[in-house]
Amino acid sequence: MFVAAFEPSANGGVGVAFTDRLGGVSHGSYGPLNLGRTDSDEPDDVAANFSLVRQALGVARVATLHQVHSADVVLIDEETFPADRPGGELGGSAPGGLSLPVADGMVTTTPGLALCVRVADCVPVLLADPAAGVVGAAHAGRVGVAAGVLAATVDAMRDLGADRITAWIGPHVCGSCYEVPEEMAEAVSALVPETASTSRWGTAALDLGAGCEAQLARLGVAATRHGGCTLENERLHSHRRDGAGAGRMGAFVWLAG
Ligand SMILES: [Zn+2]
């Protein structure tokens, strides 16, 4: 169920977890542990998958976003995510679903409320300052990295009092696999030089993980990497590998309740 996970009791009071494809109830190419795609997967199956993950993590509530590759960040609190609406991770047309915030970063100071970004090749970045009681999560794909979603998320955490922030970078398509057109590689690496890469077959590529790590370092945030390459590991969801049939993994961060 998890490619990497750290319990709050062993991680300074902050829980961190990155799911894989295993241990859920979805059918077909999804997984079986698909935490996204309620448009084409069965919403009941996705809800059951979230329930299994919540039980495994020991968290009662999970907040998610309607992700659009932006640099927008939202504060998740009792107003945006009321305690009497469990199961709010299912947005849009899902039965009982909340209308999800449209953004790619989120922050909270609410203990026991897990933040979850969903990915299948893009970079999930989890952040925390446990002493200040602030956590954050960002969905950092090519567009988000270039647009500065990580800086925006760190800024939002600092507005809440975060000072010493640590980051966990989850599984994503690596710089040897993420081939892009040459002009696209040049445009992104002009903004974030550390993304410059070459595919293992010698063409232009982007290393988004290195880009995220460098952006975080410039913000004074030390990061560690977990989970490896999504495209190379069939235990992980990959949009590049599986196309429209790809499911989504979840990256979770929360303050001990
Ligand atoms: Zn790779």
CSV table of C-alpha atoms and ligand atoms in Angstrom, one decimal:
chain,number,residue,atom,x,y,z
A,1,MET,CA,0.0,0.0,0.0
A,2,PHE,CA,2.9,2.4,0.7
A,3,VAL,CA,6.2,2.8,-1.2
A,4,ALA,CA,7.4,4.9,1.8
A,5,ALA,CA,5.7,5.9,5.1
A,6,PHE,CA,6.8,7.5,8.4
A,7,GLU,CA,4.6,7.4,11.5
A,8,PRO,CA,4.3,10.6,13.5
A,9,SER,CA,5.7,9.0,16.6
A,10,ALA,CA,9.0,8.2,14.7
A,11,ASN,CA,9.0,11.4,12.7
A,12,GLY,CA,8.9,14.4,15.0
A,13,GLY,CA,5.1,14.4,15.3
A,14,VAL,CA,4.5,14.5,11.5
A,15,GLY,CA,3.1,11.6,9.5
A,16,VAL,CA,4.3,11.2,5.9
A,17,ALA,CA,3.2,8.5,3.4
A,18,PHE,CA,3.3,7.8,-0.3
A,19,THR,CA,1.0,5.1,-1.6
A,20,ASP,CA,1.7,2.7,-4.5
A,21,ARG,CA,-0.7,0.6,-6.6
A,22,LEU,CA,-1.2,-2.2,-4.2
A,23,GLY,CA,-3.9,-3.0,-1.6
A,24,GLY,CA,-7.0,-1.4,-3.0
A,25,VAL,CA,-10.3,-2.6,-4.5
A,26,SER,CA,-10.3,-0.9,-8.0
A,27,HIS,CA,-10.5,-3.1,-11.1
A,28,GLY,CA,-8.7,-3.1,-14.4
A,29,SER,CA,-5.7,-1.0,-15.1
A,30,TYR,CA,-6.2,1.2,-12.1
A,31,GLY,CA,-4.3,-0.5,-9.7
A,32,PRO,CA,-6.0,-1.8,-7.5
A,33,LEU,CA,-5.2,1.2,-5.2
A,34,ASN,CA,-6.4,4.1,-7.3
A,35,LEU,CA,-6.9,7.4,-5.3
A,36,GLY,CA,-8.0,9.5,-8.3
A,37,ARG,CA,-9.9,9.3,-11.5
A,38,THR,CA,-13.4,9.3,-10.1
A,39,ASP,CA,-14.5,10.3,-13.6
A,40,SER,CA,-13.7,6.9,-15.1
A,41,ASP,CA,-13.1,4.6,-12.0
A,42,GLU,CA,-16.0,3.6,-9.8
A,43,PRO,CA,-16.5,6.4,-7.2
A,44,ASP,CA,-17.4,3.7,-4.6
A,45,ASP,CA,-14.2,1.9,-5.3
A,46,VAL,CA,-12.1,5.1,-4.9
A,47,ALA,CA,-13.9,5.9,-1.7
A,48,ALA,CA,-13.2,2.4,-0.4
A,49,ASN,CA,-9.5,2.8,-1.3
A,50,PHE,CA,-9.3,6.1,0.6
A,51,SER,CA,-11.0,4.4,3.6
A,52,LEU,CA,-8.4,1.6,3.5
A,53,VAL,CA,-5.6,4.2,3.4
A,54,ARG,CA,-7.1,6.2,6.2
A,55,GLN,CA,-7.3,3.1,8.4
A,56,ALA,CA,-3.7,2.1,7.6
A,57,LEU,CA,-2.5,5.6,8.5
A,58,GLY,CA,-4.7,6.0,11.5
A,59,VAL,CA,-6.2,9.4,10.2
A,60,ALA,CA,-9.9,10.2,10.3
A,61,ARG,CA,-9.9,12.9,7.7
A,62,VAL,CA,-8.2,13.6,4.4
A,63,ALA,CA,-8.3,16.8,2.3
A,64,THR,CA,-7.6,16.8,-1.4
A,65,LEU,CA,-7.6,19.3,-4.2
A,66,HIS,CA,-8.9,19.6,-7.7
A,67,GLN,CA,-5.4,19.9,-9.2
A,68,VAL,CA,-5.0,22.0,-12.3
A,69,HIS,CA,-1.2,22.5,-12.6
A,70,SER,CA,-1.3,26.0,-11.1
A,71,ALA,CA,0.8,27.8,-8.4
A,72,ASP,CA,-2.3,28.4,-6.3
A,73,VAL,CA,-2.3,27.4,-2.6
A,74,VAL,CA,-5.2,27.1,-0.3
A,75,LEU,CA,-5.5,27.0,3.5
A,76,ILE,CA,-7.3,23.9,4.7
A,77,ASP,CA,-9.1,24.6,8.0
A,78,GLU,CA,-12.4,23.9,9.7
A,79,GLU,CA,-14.2,26.4,7.4
A,80,THR,CA,-12.9,24.9,4.1
A,81,PHE,CA,-13.1,21.3,5.5
A,82,PRO,CA,-15.7,21.0,8.2
A,83,ALA,CA,-15.3,18.1,10.6
A,84,ASP,CA,-18.9,16.9,10.0
A,85,ARG,CA,-18.0,16.1,6.4
A,86,PRO,CA,-15.9,13.0,6.5
A,87,GLY,CA,-15.0,11.5,3.1
A,88,GLY,CA,-14.5,14.9,1.7
A,89,GLU,CA,-11.6,13.6,-0.4
A,90,LEU,CA,-14.1,12.7,-3.1
A,91,GLY,CA,-14.9,15.8,-4.9
A,92,GLY,CA,-16.8,16.8,-8.0
A,93,SER,CA,-19.5,14.4,-9.0
A,94,ALA,CA,-18.8,11.7,-6.4
A,95,PRO,CA,-21.7,10.9,-4.1
A,96,GLY,CA,-21.4,12.9,-0.9
A,97,GLY,CA,-18.4,14.7,-2.3
A,98,LEU,CA,-17.4,18.2,-1.4
A,99,SER,CA,-16.6,20.8,-4.0
A,100,LEU,CA,-12.8,20.5,-3.8
A,101,PRO,CA,-10.6,23.6,-3.8
A,102,VAL,CA,-9.1,24.3,-7.2
A,103,ALA,CA,-5.3,24.6,-6.4
A,104,ASP,CA,-2.0,22.6,-6.4
A,105,GLY,CA,-0.7,23.4,-3.0
A,106,MET,CA,-2.3,23.4,0.4
A,107,VAL,CA,-1.4,24.1,4.0
A,108,THR,CA,-2.9,23.4,7.4
A,109,THR,CA,-2.4,23.8,11.1
A,110,THR,CA,-5.2,21.4,12.0
A,111,PRO,CA,-3.9,18.2,13.8
A,112,GLY,CA,-5.2,14.9,12.6
A,113,LEU,CA,-6.3,16.3,9.2
A,114,ALA,CA,-4.2,14.8,6.4
A,115,LEU,CA,-3.4,16.7,3.3
A,116,CYS,CA,-3.3,14.6,0.1
A,117,VAL,CA,-2.0,15.4,-3.4
A,118,ARG,CA,-2.5,12.9,-6.1
A,119,VAL,CA,0.0,12.0,-8.8
A,120,ALA,CA,1.1,9.6,-11.5
A,121,ASP,CA,4.5,10.9,-12.7
A,122,CYS,CA,4.3,14.5,-11.4
A,123,VAL,CA,6.3,15.2,-8.2
A,124,PRO,CA,4.5,15.1,-4.9
A,125,VAL,CA,6.2,17.3,-2.3
A,126,LEU,CA,5.3,17.1,1.4
A,127,LEU,CA,6.4,19.8,3.8
A,128,ALA,CA,6.4,20.3,7.6
A,129,ASP,CA,7.5,22.4,10.5
A,130,PRO,CA,6.4,20.3,13.4
A,131,ALA,CA,7.6,22.7,16.0
A,132,ALA,CA,5.4,25.5,14.5
A,133,GLY,CA,2.6,23.0,13.9
A,134,VAL,CA,2.3,23.6,10.1
A,135,VAL,CA,2.3,21.1,7.3
A,136,GLY,CA,2.0,21.6,3.5
A,137,ALA,CA,1.6,19.5,0.3
A,138,ALA,CA,2.2,20.4,-3.3
A,139,HIS,CA,1.5,18.8,-6.7
A,140,ALA,CA,4.6,19.8,-8.7
A,141,GLY,CA,4.5,18.8,-12.3
A,142,ARG,CA,6.4,20.4,-15.2
A,143,VAL,CA,4.0,23.4,-15.3
A,144,GLY,CA,3.8,23.8,-11.5
A,145,VAL,CA,7.6,23.7,-11.1
A,146,ALA,CA,8.0,26.4,-13.7
A,147,ALA,CA,5.1,28.4,-12.2
A,148,GLY,CA,6.6,28.3,-8.7
A,149,VAL,CA,4.1,26.1,-6.8
A,150,LEU,CA,6.7,25.1,-4.2
A,151,ALA,CA,7.7,28.7,-3.4
A,152,ALA,CA,4.0,29.6,-3.0
A,153,THR,CA,3.4,26.6,-0.7
A,154,VAL,CA,6.5,27.5,1.5
A,155,ASP,CA,5.3,31.1,1.6
A,156,ALA,CA,1.9,30.1,2.8
A,157,MET,CA,3.5,27.9,5.5
A,158,ARG,CA,5.6,30.8,6.6
A,159,ASP,CA,2.6,33.0,6.8
A,160,LEU,CA,1.2,30.5,9.4
A,161,GLY,CA,4.4,30.7,11.4
A,162,ALA,CA,6.6,28.0,9.9
A,163,ASP,CA,10.3,28.6,10.2
A,164,ARG,CA,12.2,25.4,10.0
A,165,ILE,CA,10.6,23.5,7.1
A,166,THR,CA,11.6,20.0,6.1
A,167,ALA,CA,10.4,18.4,2.8
A,168,TRP,CA,9.8,14.8,1.5
A,169,ILE,CA,9.9,14.4,-2.3
A,170,GLY,CA,7.9,11.3,-3.4
A,171,PRO,CA,8.0,9.0,-6.4
A,172,HIS,CA,7.9,10.7,-9.9
A,173,VAL,CA,9.1,10.1,-13.4
A,174,CYS,CA,12.9,10.5,-13.4
A,175,GLY,CA,15.2,12.6,-15.5
A,176,SER,CA,16.3,9.6,-17.5
A,177,CYS,CA,12.7,8.7,-18.5
A,178,TYR,CA,10.9,12.0,-18.8
A,179,GLU,CA,11.6,12.9,-22.4
A,180,VAL,CA,10.1,16.2,-23.7
A,181,PRO,CA,10.4,18.2,-26.9
A,182,GLU,CA,13.7,20.2,-27.0
A,183,GLU,CA,11.9,23.6,-26.9
A,184,MET,CA,10.0,22.5,-23.8
A,185,ALA,CA,13.1,21.3,-22.0
A,186,GLU,CA,14.9,24.6,-22.8
A,187,ALA,CA,11.9,26.7,-21.6
A,188,VAL,CA,11.7,24.9,-18.3
A,189,SER,CA,15.5,24.7,-17.7
A,190,ALA,CA,15.8,28.4,-18.4
A,191,LEU,CA,13.6,29.0,-15.4
A,192,VAL,CA,15.0,26.1,-13.2
A,193,PRO,CA,18.4,25.1,-14.5
A,194,GLU,CA,18.6,21.9,-12.4
A,195,THR,CA,15.8,20.4,-14.4
A,196,ALA,CA,18.1,20.0,-17.5
A,197,SER,CA,18.5,16.4,-18.3
A,198,THR,CA,19.0,13.8,-21.1
A,199,SER,CA,16.9,10.7,-21.5
A,200,ARG,CA,18.7,7.3,-21.4
A,201,TRP,CA,18.3,7.2,-25.2
A,202,GLY,CA,20.0,10.6,-25.6
A,203,THR,CA,17.1,13.0,-26.2
A,204,ALA,CA,16.0,16.2,-24.4
A,205,ALA,CA,14.4,15.4,-21.0
A,206,LEU,CA,13.5,17.1,-17.7
A,207,ASP,CA,14.5,16.1,-14.2
A,208,LEU,CA,11.7,17.5,-12.1
A,209,GLY,CA,12.9,15.9,-8.9
A,210,ALA,CA,16.2,17.7,-9.2
A,211,GLY,CA,14.4,20.9,-10.0
A,212,CYS,CA,12.1,20.6,-6.9
A,213,GLU,CA,15.1,19.8,-4.7
A,214,ALA,CA,17.0,22.9,-6.0
A,215,GLN,CA,14.0,25.2,-5.7
A,216,LEU,CA,13.5,24.0,-2.1
A,217,ALA,CA,17.2,24.5,-1.3
A,218,ARG,CA,17.0,28.1,-2.5
A,219,LEU,CA,14.0,28.5,-0.1
A,220,GLY,CA,16.1,27.2,2.7
A,221,VAL,CA,14.3,23.8,2.8
A,222,ALA,CA,16.2,20.5,3.0
A,223,ALA,CA,14.5,17.7,1.1
A,224,THR,CA,14.9,13.9,1.0
A,225,ARG,CA,13.7,11.7,-1.9
A,226,HIS,CA,11.5,8.6,-1.6
A,227,GLY,CA,10.0,6.0,-3.9
A,228,GLY,CA,12.1,6.2,-7.1
A,229,CYS,CA,10.8,6.4,-10.7
A,230,THR,CA,7.1,5.9,-11.5
A,231,LEU,CA,7.7,4.9,-15.1
A,232,GLU,CA,10.3,2.2,-14.2
A,233,ASN,CA,8.5,0.6,-11.3
A,234,GLU,CA,5.2,-1.2,-12.2
A,235,ARG,CA,4.3,-1.1,-8.5
A,236,LEU,CA,3.6,2.6,-9.1
A,237,HIS,CA,1.1,4.5,-11.2
A,238,SER,CA,2.6,6.2,-14.3
A,239,HIS,CA,0.7,8.3,-16.8
A,240,ARG,CA,3.6,8.1,-19.2
A,241,ARG,CA,3.5,4.3,-19.1
A,242,ASP,CA,-0.2,3.6,-18.8
A,243,GLY,CA,-1.7,6.6,-20.6
A,244,ALA,CA,-5.4,7.4,-20.0
A,245,GLY,CA,-5.8,4.2,-18.0
A,246,ALA,CA,-3.4,5.3,-15.3
A,247,GLY,CA,-4.6,5.5,-11.7
A,248,ARG,CA,-3.3,8.0,-9.1
A,249,MET,CA,-1.2,7.6,-6.0
A,250,GLY,CA,-1.6,9.7,-2.9
A,251,ALA,CA,1.0,11.6,-1.0
A,252,PHE,CA,-0.2,12.3,2.6
A,253,VAL,CA,1.1,14.6,5.4
A,254,TRP,CA,-0.4,15.3,8.7
A,255,LEU,CA,0.2,16.6,12.2
A,256,ALA,CA,-0.4,14.0,15.0
A,257,GLY,CA,-3.9,14.5,16.3
B,1,ZN,ZN,12.9,6.6,-14.8
